PDB file of C-alpha atoms in Angstrom:
ATOM      1  CA  MET A 293      92.498  90.056 100.967  1.00 75.00           C
ATOM      2  CA  ALA A 294      90.476  90.526 104.150  1.00 78.00           C
ATOM      3  CA  LEU A 295      89.939  94.216 103.352  1.00 79.00           C
ATOM      4  CA  SER A 296      88.718  93.319  99.878  1.00 83.00           C
ATOM      5  CA  LEU A 297      86.231  90.839 101.315  1.00 82.00           C
ATOM      6  CA  LEU A 298      85.027  93.352 103.888  1.00 81.00           C
ATOM      7  CA  TYR A 299      84.563  95.942 101.134  1.00 79.00           C
ATOM      8  CA  GLN A 300      82.549  93.445  99.039  1.00 85.00           C
ATOM      9  CA  VAL A 301      80.290  92.644 101.993  1.00 82.00           C
ATOM     10  CA  GLN A 302      79.695  96.341 102.586  1.00 79.00           C
ATOM     11  CA  GLN A 303      78.953  96.949  98.889  1.00 84.00           C
ATOM     12  CA  THR A 304      76.501  94.022  98.830  1.00 86.00           C
ATOM     13  CA  ARG A 305      74.723  95.362 101.893  1.00 79.00           C
ATOM     14  CA  THR A 306      74.486  98.822 100.348  1.00 77.00           C
ATOM     15  CA  SER A 307      73.120  97.344  97.106  1.00 84.00           C
ATOM     16  CA  ASN A 308      70.536  95.320  98.987  1.00 82.00           C
ATOM     17  CA  GLU A 309      69.423  98.352 100.996  1.00 77.00           C
ATOM     18  CA  GLN A 310      69.100 100.374  97.796  1.00 79.00           C
ATOM     19  CA  ALA A 311      66.978  97.662  96.168  1.00 84.00           C
ATOM     20  CA  ILE A 312      64.669  97.645  99.189  1.00 81.00           C
ATOM     21  CA  ARG A 313      64.468 101.437  99.117  1.00 77.00           C
ATOM     22  CA  ASP A 314      63.644 101.395  95.385  1.00 84.00           C
ATOM     23  CA  SER A 315      60.873  98.875  95.991  1.00 86.00           C
ATOM     24  CA  HIS A 316      59.493 101.021  98.807  1.00 79.00           C
ATOM     25  CA  LEU A 317      59.554 104.087  96.570  1.00 81.00           C
ATOM     26  CA  GLN A 318      57.599 102.240  93.877  1.00 88.00           C
ATOM     27  CA  LEU A 319      54.944 101.301  96.433  1.00 85.00           C
ATOM     28  CA  ALA A 320      54.787 104.879  97.698  1.00 83.00           C
ATOM     29  CA  THR A 321      54.410 106.210  94.157  1.00 86.00           C
ATOM     30  CA  LEU A 322      51.496 103.865  93.531  1.00 87.00           C
ATOM     31  CA  ALA A 323      49.889 104.773  96.837  1.00 83.00           C
ATOM     32  CA  LEU A 324      50.234 108.512  96.271  1.00 83.00           C
ATOM     33  CA  SER A 325      48.685 108.216  92.817  1.00 88.00           C
ATOM     34  CA  ASP A 326      45.509 106.439  93.963  1.00 88.00           C
ATOM     35  CA  PRO A 327      43.573 107.269  97.171  1.00 86.00           C
ATOM     36  CA  ASP A 328      42.204 103.716  97.434  1.00 85.00           C
ATOM     37  CA  LEU A 329      45.716 102.272  97.334  1.00 85.00           C
ATOM     38  CA  LEU A 330      46.940 104.871  99.812  1.00 82.00           C
ATOM     39  CA  LEU A 331      44.300 103.797 102.325  1.00 81.00           C
ATOM     40  CA  ALA A 332      45.152 100.142 101.752  1.00 83.00           C
ATOM     41  CA  TRP A 333      48.885 100.645 102.221  1.00 76.00           C
ATOM     42  CA  SER A 334      49.006 103.335 104.865  1.00 74.00           C
ATOM     43  CA  PRO A 335      45.648 103.881 106.589  1.00 78.00           C
ATOM     44  CA  PRO A 336      45.645 106.913 108.877  1.00 79.00           C
ATOM     45  CA  GLY A 337      45.423 106.164 112.583  1.00 77.00           C
ATOM     46  CA  THR A 338      43.371 109.280 113.216  1.00 81.00           C
ATOM     47  CA  PRO A 339      40.975 111.180 110.961  1.00 86.00           C
ATOM     48  CA  VAL A 340      42.848 113.324 108.448  1.00 88.00           C
ATOM     49  CA  THR A 341      42.110 114.723 105.007  1.00 91.00           C
ATOM     50  CA  LEU A 342      43.449 112.875 101.973  1.00 89.00           C
ATOM     51  CA  LYS A 343      45.692 115.836 101.153  1.00 91.00           C
ATOM     52  CA  ARG A 344      47.174 115.867 104.651  1.00 91.00           C
ATOM     53  CA  HIS A 345      47.602 112.083 104.651  1.00 89.00           C
ATOM     54  CA  ARG A 346      49.607 112.367 101.425  1.00 90.00           C
ATOM     55  CA  GLN A 347      51.693 115.141 102.967  1.00 92.00           C
ATOM     56  CA  HIS A 348      52.367 112.999 106.027  1.00 91.00           C
ATOM     57  CA  LEU A 349      53.429 110.135 103.771  1.00 90.00           C
ATOM     58  CA  MET A 350      55.889 112.432 102.000  1.00 92.00           C
ATOM     59  CA  THR A 351      57.457 113.523 105.298  1.00 94.00           C
ATOM     60  CA  SER A 352      57.657 109.868 106.332  1.00 92.00           C
ATOM     61  CA  LEU A 353      59.410 109.062 103.045  1.00 91.00           C
ATOM     62  CA  ALA A 354      61.824 111.934 103.704  1.00 94.00           C
ATOM     63  CA  LEU A 355      62.646 110.441 107.116  1.00 95.00           C
ATOM     64  CA  GLY A 356      63.091 107.045 105.495  1.00 92.00           C
ATOM     65  CA  GLU A 357      65.561 108.537 103.042  1.00 91.00           C
ATOM     66  CA  LEU A 358      67.516 110.117 105.903  1.00 96.00           C
ATOM     67  CA  LEU A 359      67.491 106.773 107.717  1.00 95.00           C
ATOM     68  CA  GLN A 360      68.943 104.998 104.682  1.00 90.00           C
ATOM     69  CA  ARG A 361      71.659 107.611 104.236  1.00 92.00           C
ATOM     70  CA  PHE A 362      72.499 107.353 107.943  1.00 95.00           C
ATOM     71  CA  ARG A 363      72.569 103.539 107.855  1.00 90.00           C
ATOM     72  CA  ILE A 364      75.086 103.423 105.009  1.00 86.00           C
ATOM     73  CA  GLY A 365      77.272 106.133 106.504  1.00 90.00           C
ATOM     74  CA  HIS A 366      76.459 108.986 104.115  1.00 91.00           C
ATOM     75  CA  LEU A 367      75.220 111.100 107.030  1.00 95.00           C
ATOM     76  CA  SER A 368      77.098 111.543 110.287  1.00 96.00           C
ATOM     77  CA  VAL A 369      75.186 112.101 113.523  1.00 97.00           C
ATOM     78  CA  GLU A 370      76.020 115.800 113.258  1.00 97.00           C
ATOM     79  CA  LYS A 371      74.777 116.144 109.671  1.00 97.00           C
ATOM     80  CA  LEU A 372      71.660 114.144 110.492  1.00 97.00           C
ATOM     81  CA  ALA A 373      70.895 116.512 113.379  1.00 97.00           C
ATOM     82  CA  VAL A 374      71.143 119.488 111.017  1.00 97.00           C
ATOM     83  CA  LYS A 375      68.831 117.804 108.482  1.00 97.00           C
ATOM     84  CA  LEU A 376      66.299 116.902 111.180  1.00 97.00           C
ATOM     85  CA  ASN A 377      66.381 120.419 112.585  1.00 96.00           C
ATOM     86  CA  GLY A 378      65.269 121.734 109.203  1.00 94.00           C
ATOM     87  CA  HIS A 379      62.751 118.918 108.756  1.00 95.00           C
ATOM     88  CA  PHE A 380      60.937 119.713 112.000  1.00 96.00           C
ATOM     89  CA  ARG A 381      60.644 123.418 111.304  1.00 94.00           C
ATOM     90  CA  GLY A 382      57.566 122.531 109.260  1.00 92.00           C
ATOM     91  CA  GLU A 383      54.082 121.956 110.569  1.00 93.00           C
ATOM     92  CA  ILE A 384      53.447 118.857 108.469  1.00 94.00           C
ATOM     93  CA  ALA A 385      56.609 117.081 109.623  1.00 96.00           C
ATOM     94  CA  ARG A 386      55.706 117.780 113.239  1.00 96.00           C
ATOM     95  CA  GLU A 387      52.173 116.460 112.726  1.00 94.00           C
ATOM     96  CA  GLN A 388      53.508 113.355 110.997  1.00 94.00           C
ATOM     97  CA  TRP A 389      55.926 112.587 113.818  1.00 96.00           C
ATOM     98  CA  ARG A 390      53.278 113.221 116.475  1.00 94.00           C
ATOM     99  CA  ARG A 391      51.018 110.803 114.583  1.00 91.00           C
ATOM    100  CA  GLU A 392      53.544 108.139 113.507  1.00 91.00           C
ATOM    101  CA  GLY A 393      56.452 108.596 115.895  1.00 94.00           C
ATOM    102  CA  PRO A 394      55.377 105.826 118.291  1.00 93.00           C
ATOM    103  CA  GLY A 395      55.391 103.300 115.440  1.00 92.00           C
ATOM    104  CA  TRP A 396      58.785 104.490 114.212  1.00 94.00           C
ATOM    105  CA  ARG A 397      60.158 104.227 117.761  1.00 95.00           C
ATOM    106  CA  ARG A 398      58.878 100.656 118.228  1.00 95.00           C
ATOM    107  CA  THR A 399      60.306  99.586 114.875  1.00 94.00           C
ATOM    108  CA  MET A 400      63.692 101.269 115.300  1.00 94.00           C
ATOM    109  CA  GLU A 401      64.137 100.094 118.889  1.00 94.00           C
ATOM    110  CA  ALA A 402      63.868  96.531 117.538  1.00 95.00           C
ATOM    111  CA  GLY A 403      66.621  97.303 115.004  1.00 93.00           C
ATOM    112  CA  ASP A 404      70.369  97.584 115.248  1.00 94.00           C
ATOM    113  CA  HIS A 405      72.454 100.236 116.975  1.00 95.00           C
ATOM    114  CA  ARG A 406      72.252 102.733 114.086  1.00 95.00           C
ATOM    115  CA  ASP A 407      68.451 102.426 113.993  1.00 96.00           C
ATOM    116  CA  ARG A 408      68.243 103.161 117.709  1.00 97.00           C
ATOM    117  CA  VAL A 409      70.608 106.131 117.389  1.00 97.00           C
ATOM    118  CA  PHE A 410      68.556 107.411 114.442  1.00 97.00           C
ATOM    119  CA  VAL A 411      65.194 107.292 116.206  1.00 97.00           C
ATOM    120  CA  ARG A 412      66.656 108.784 119.391  1.00 97.00           C
ATOM    121  CA  LEU A 413      68.044 111.695 117.387  1.00 98.00           C
ATOM    122  CA  VAL A 414      64.758 112.155 115.503  1.00 98.00           C
ATOM    123  CA  GLU A 415      62.876 112.312 118.800  1.00 98.00           C
ATOM    124  CA  GLU A 416      65.404 114.749 120.294  1.00 97.00           C
ATOM    125  CA  GLN A 417      65.210 117.067 117.283  1.00 98.00           C
ATOM    126  CA  TYR A 418      61.406 116.876 117.242  1.00 98.00           C
ATOM    127  CA  GLN A 419      61.227 117.754 120.953  1.00 98.00           C
ATOM    128  CA  ALA A 420      63.721 120.603 120.462  1.00 97.00           C
ATOM    129  CA  ALA A 421      61.672 121.988 117.571  1.00 96.00           C
ATOM    130  CA  VAL A 422      58.459 121.877 119.593  1.00 96.00           C
ATOM    131  CA  ALA A 423      60.182 123.540 122.566  1.00 96.00           C
ATOM    132  CA  ALA A 424      61.555 126.269 120.259  1.00 95.00           C
ATOM    133  CA  GLY A 425      58.056 127.439 119.370  1.00 93.00           C
ATOM    134  CA  PRO A 426      55.449 127.195 116.652  1.00 91.00           C
ATOM    135  CA  ALA A 427      56.214 125.553 113.349  1.00 91.00           C
ATOM    136  CA  SER A 428      56.802 127.630 110.261  1.00 81.00           C
ATOM    137  CA  ALA A 429      53.524 128.814 108.797  1.00 67.00           C
ATOM    138  CA  LEU A 430      52.281 127.098 105.694  1.00 62.00           C
ATOM    139  CA  LEU A 431      52.019 129.155 102.532  1.00 55.00           C
ATOM    140  CA  GLU A 432      49.799 127.607  99.895  1.00 50.00           C
ATOM    141  CA  PHE A 433      51.347 127.487  96.454  1.00 45.00           C
ATOM    142  CA  GLN A 434      48.306 129.134  94.894  1.00 47.00           C
ATOM    143  CA  ASP A 435      48.790 132.088  97.247  1.00 51.00           C
ATOM    144  CA  ARG A 436      52.387 132.663  96.207  1.00 53.00           C
ATOM    145  CA  PRO A 437      53.021 135.509  93.826  1.00 55.00           C
ATOM    146  CA  ASN A 438      54.343 134.525  90.422  1.00 55.00           C
ATOM    147  CA  SER A 439      58.083 134.875  90.275  1.00 50.00           C
ATOM    148  CA  ALA A 440      58.358 134.976  86.496  1.00 47.00           C
TER     149      ALA A 440
END
């Protein structure tokens, strides 16, 4: 009986987190589709092109997705570290964290234990990536040869 109740509480929490994530994704979709809405929802703290601001938002959404998976137990600390290592190989992800990391840290430090573990691991992986050397070079899609 107690196990059944515990399972129901966990399922309800997971459902609620998914509903919040879905709502956030809808807002992000609207913001990415309209520059005026993007500036209203997520104004850049420092001057940046619209294209780069959208790219930063996408990397932030990717981190948010990893956070949700970590919160509900779908990613262990070890798997999260591997994901973050790949995430911070890219120039845009590094720029986004340099720009928005302080806000993430303040928010996550005010959260529960898993939030604090998450942001600590993100910061560690970011610092390790920076220490390892330059980010992977960007290759514009229009410069890629056709692979047809």
